[in-house]
CSV table of C-alpha atoms in Angstrom, one decimal:
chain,number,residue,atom,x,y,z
A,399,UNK,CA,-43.0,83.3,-58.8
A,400,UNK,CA,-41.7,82.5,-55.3
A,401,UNK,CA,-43.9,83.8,-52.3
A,402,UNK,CA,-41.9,86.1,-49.8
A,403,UNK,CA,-42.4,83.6,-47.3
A,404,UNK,CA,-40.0,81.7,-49.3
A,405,UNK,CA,-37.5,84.5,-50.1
A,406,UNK,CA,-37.7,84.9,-46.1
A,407,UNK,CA,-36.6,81.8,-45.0
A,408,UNK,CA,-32.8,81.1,-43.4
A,409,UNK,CA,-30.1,80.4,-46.6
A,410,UNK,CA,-29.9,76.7,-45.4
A,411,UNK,CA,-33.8,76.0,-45.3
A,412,UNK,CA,-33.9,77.6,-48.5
A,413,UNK,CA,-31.1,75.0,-49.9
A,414,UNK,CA,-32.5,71.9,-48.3
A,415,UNK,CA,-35.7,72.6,-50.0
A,416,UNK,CA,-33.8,73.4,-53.4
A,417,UNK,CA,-32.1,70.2,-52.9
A,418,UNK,CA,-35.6,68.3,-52.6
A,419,UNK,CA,-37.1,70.1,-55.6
A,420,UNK,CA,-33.7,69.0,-57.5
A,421,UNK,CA,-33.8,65.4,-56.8
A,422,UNK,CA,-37.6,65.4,-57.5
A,423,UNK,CA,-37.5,66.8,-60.8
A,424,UNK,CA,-34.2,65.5,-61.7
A,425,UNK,CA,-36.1,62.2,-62.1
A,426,UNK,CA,-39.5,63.1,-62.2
A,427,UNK,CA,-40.9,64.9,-65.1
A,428,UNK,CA,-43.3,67.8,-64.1
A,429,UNK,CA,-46.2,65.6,-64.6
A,430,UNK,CA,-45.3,62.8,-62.7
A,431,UNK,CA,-43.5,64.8,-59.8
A,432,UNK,CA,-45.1,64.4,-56.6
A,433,UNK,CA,-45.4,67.7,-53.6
A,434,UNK,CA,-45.1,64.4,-50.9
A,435,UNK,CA,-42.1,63.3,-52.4
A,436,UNK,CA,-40.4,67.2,-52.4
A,437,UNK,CA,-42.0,67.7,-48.6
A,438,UNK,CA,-40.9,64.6,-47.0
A,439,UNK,CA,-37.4,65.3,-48.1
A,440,UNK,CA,-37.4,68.5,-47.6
A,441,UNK,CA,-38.6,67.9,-43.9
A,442,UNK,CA,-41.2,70.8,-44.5
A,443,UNK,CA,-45.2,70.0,-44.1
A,444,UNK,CA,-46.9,70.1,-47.0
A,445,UNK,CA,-48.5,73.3,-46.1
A,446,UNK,CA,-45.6,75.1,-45.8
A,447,UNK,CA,-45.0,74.1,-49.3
A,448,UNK,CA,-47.9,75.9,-50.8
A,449,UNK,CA,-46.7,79.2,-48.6
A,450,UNK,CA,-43.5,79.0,-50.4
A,451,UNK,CA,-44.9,78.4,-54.3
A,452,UNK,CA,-47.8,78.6,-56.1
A,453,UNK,CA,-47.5,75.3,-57.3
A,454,UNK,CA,-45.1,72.3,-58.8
A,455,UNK,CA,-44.7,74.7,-61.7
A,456,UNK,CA,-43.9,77.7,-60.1
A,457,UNK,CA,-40.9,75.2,-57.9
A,458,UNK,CA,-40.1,73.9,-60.9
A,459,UNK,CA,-39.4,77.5,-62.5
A,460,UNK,CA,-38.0,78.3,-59.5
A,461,UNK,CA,-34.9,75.5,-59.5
A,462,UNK,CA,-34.5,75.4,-63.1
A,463,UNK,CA,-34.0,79.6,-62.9
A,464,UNK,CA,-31.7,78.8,-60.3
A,465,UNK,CA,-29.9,76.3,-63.1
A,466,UNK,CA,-29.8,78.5,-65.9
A,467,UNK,CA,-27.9,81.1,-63.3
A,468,UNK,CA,-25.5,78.8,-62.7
A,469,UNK,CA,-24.7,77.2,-65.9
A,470,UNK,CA,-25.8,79.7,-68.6
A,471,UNK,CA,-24.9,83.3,-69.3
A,472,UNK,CA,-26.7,83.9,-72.6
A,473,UNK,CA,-25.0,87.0,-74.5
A,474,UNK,CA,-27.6,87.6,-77.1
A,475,UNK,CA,-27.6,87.3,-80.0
A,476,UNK,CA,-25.3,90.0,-82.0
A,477,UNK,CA,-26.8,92.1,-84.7
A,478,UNK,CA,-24.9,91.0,-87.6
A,479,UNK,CA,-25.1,86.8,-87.4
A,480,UNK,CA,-21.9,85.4,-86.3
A,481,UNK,CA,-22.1,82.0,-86.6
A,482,UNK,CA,-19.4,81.3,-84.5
A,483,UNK,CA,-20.9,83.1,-81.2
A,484,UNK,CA,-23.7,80.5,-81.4
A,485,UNK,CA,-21.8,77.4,-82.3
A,486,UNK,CA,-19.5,78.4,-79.4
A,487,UNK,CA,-22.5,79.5,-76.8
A,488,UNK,CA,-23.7,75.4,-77.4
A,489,UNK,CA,-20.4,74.1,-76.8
A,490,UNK,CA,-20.4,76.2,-73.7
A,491,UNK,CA,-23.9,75.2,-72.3
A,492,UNK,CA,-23.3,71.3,-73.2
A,493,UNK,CA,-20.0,71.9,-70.9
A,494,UNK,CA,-21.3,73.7,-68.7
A,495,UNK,CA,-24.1,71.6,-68.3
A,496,UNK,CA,-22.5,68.1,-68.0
A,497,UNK,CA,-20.4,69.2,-65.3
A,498,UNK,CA,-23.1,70.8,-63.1
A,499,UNK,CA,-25.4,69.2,-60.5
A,500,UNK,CA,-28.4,70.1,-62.7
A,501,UNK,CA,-27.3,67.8,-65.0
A,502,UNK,CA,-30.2,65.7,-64.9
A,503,UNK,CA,-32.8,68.5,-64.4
A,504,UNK,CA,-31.2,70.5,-67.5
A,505,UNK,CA,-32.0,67.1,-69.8
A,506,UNK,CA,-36.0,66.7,-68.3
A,507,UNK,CA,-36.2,70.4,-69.6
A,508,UNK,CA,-35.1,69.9,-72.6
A,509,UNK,CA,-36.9,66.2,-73.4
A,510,UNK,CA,-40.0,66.3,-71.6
A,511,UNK,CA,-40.8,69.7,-69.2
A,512,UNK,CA,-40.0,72.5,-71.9
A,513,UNK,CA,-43.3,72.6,-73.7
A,514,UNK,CA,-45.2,72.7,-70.8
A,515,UNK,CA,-43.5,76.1,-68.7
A,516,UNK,CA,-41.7,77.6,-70.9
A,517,UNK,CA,-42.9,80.5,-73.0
A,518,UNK,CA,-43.0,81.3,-76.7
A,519,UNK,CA,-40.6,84.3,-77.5
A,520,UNK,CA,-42.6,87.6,-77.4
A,521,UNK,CA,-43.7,89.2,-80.4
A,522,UNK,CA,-41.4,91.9,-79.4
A,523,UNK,CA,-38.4,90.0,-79.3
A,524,UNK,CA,-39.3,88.1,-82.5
A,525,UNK,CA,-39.6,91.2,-84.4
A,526,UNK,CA,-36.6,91.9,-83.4
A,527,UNK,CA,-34.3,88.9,-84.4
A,528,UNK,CA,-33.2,88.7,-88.1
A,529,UNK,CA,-33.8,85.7,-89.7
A,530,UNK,CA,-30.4,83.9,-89.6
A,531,UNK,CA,-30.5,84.8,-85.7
A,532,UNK,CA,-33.7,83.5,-85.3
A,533,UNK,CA,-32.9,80.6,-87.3
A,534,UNK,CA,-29.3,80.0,-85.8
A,535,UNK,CA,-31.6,80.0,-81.9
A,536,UNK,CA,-33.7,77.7,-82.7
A,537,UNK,CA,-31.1,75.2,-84.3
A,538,UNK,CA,-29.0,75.7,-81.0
A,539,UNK,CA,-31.9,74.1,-79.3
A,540,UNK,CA,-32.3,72.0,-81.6
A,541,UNK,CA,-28.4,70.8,-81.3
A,542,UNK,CA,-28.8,71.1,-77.4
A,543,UNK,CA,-32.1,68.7,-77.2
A,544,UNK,CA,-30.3,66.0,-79.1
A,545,UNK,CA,-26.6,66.3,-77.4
A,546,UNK,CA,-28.5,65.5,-74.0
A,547,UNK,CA,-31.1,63.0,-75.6
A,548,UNK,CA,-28.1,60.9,-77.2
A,549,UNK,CA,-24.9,62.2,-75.5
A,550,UNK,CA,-22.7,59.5,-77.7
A,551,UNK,CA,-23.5,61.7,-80.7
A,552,UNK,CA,-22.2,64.9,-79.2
A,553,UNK,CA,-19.3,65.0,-81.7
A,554,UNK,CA,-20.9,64.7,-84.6
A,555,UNK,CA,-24.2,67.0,-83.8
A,556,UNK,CA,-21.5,70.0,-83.1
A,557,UNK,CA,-20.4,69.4,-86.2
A,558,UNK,CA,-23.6,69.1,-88.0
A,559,UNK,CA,-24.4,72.5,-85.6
A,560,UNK,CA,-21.2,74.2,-87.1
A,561,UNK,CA,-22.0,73.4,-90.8
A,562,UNK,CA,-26.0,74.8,-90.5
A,563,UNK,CA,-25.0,77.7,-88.9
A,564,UNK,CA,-22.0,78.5,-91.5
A,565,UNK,CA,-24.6,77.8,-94.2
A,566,UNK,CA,-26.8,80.2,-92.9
A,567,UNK,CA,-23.9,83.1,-92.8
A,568,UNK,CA,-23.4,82.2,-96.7
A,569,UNK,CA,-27.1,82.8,-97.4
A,570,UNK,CA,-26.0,86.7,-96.5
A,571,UNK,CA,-23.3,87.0,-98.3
């Protein structure tokens, strides 16, 4: 989570330093990014970067939140599995995505930073999902992670992603 000394700052501070964590972690996995790199771009002292975050991770959540704002408004999943509210929720987010200037941040996610900050559904949402939503969700991933990993293949993994999740709607019928 942000510190309030962050939330604080003037609007264009705030964006030069977004703009220093983008280009940092746009190229950099988490693992390999670097606080000197984001500080020297950022024209802050490296102190001052520890009074605004935690750490990389908590900048890193920071930006991609800041993404996911911009590109994604997840509905939820519906009740009753409509197939067609996930296959179109991909195609959205693969738009949405490719035209956006987290481009490149929104594909390190996905191939090499998800494992490390994101977080496992909750037990409570889990209980919650029925199994073709649950299943249809993770196959969206799924169809996601290999649209930005091989972007050439885009055509044919949406319709791959449109077949699974029809089959899954025939398994409750």
């Amino acid at each position: 989570m942000v510190k309030p000394t962050f939330v604080n700052l003037p609007q264009d501070k705030k964006e030069k330093i977004a703009q220093a964590l983008l280009n940092e972690f746009s190229n950099h996995t988490l693992a390999e990014a670097q606080v000197a790199r984001i500080v020297k771009e950022a024209e802050i002292a490296r102190g001052a970067f520890y009074k605004y975050f935690e750490d990389l991770s908590d900048a890193y959540r920071y930006l991609y939140q800041l993404a996911m704002k911009e590109i994604h408004s997840f509905v939820g999943a519906p009740a009753d599995y409509q197939p067609e509210i996930f296959y179109q929720n991909v195609v959205d987010f693969i738009n949405q995505t490719q035209g956006s200037k987290y481009a490149k941040l929104v594909k390190m996610h996905m191939l090499y930073n998800e494992s490390t900050v994101s977080e496992p559904f909750s037990q409570e949402v889990l209980v919650k999902l029925s199994p073709q939503n649950w299943s249809a969700m993770v196959l969206s991933h799924a169809a996601i992670r290999e649209i930005l990993a091989e972007p050439a293949q885009k055509e044919l993994v949406f319709s791959k992603l449109k077949a699974g999740l029809t089959l899954l709607k025939k398994e409750t019928d």
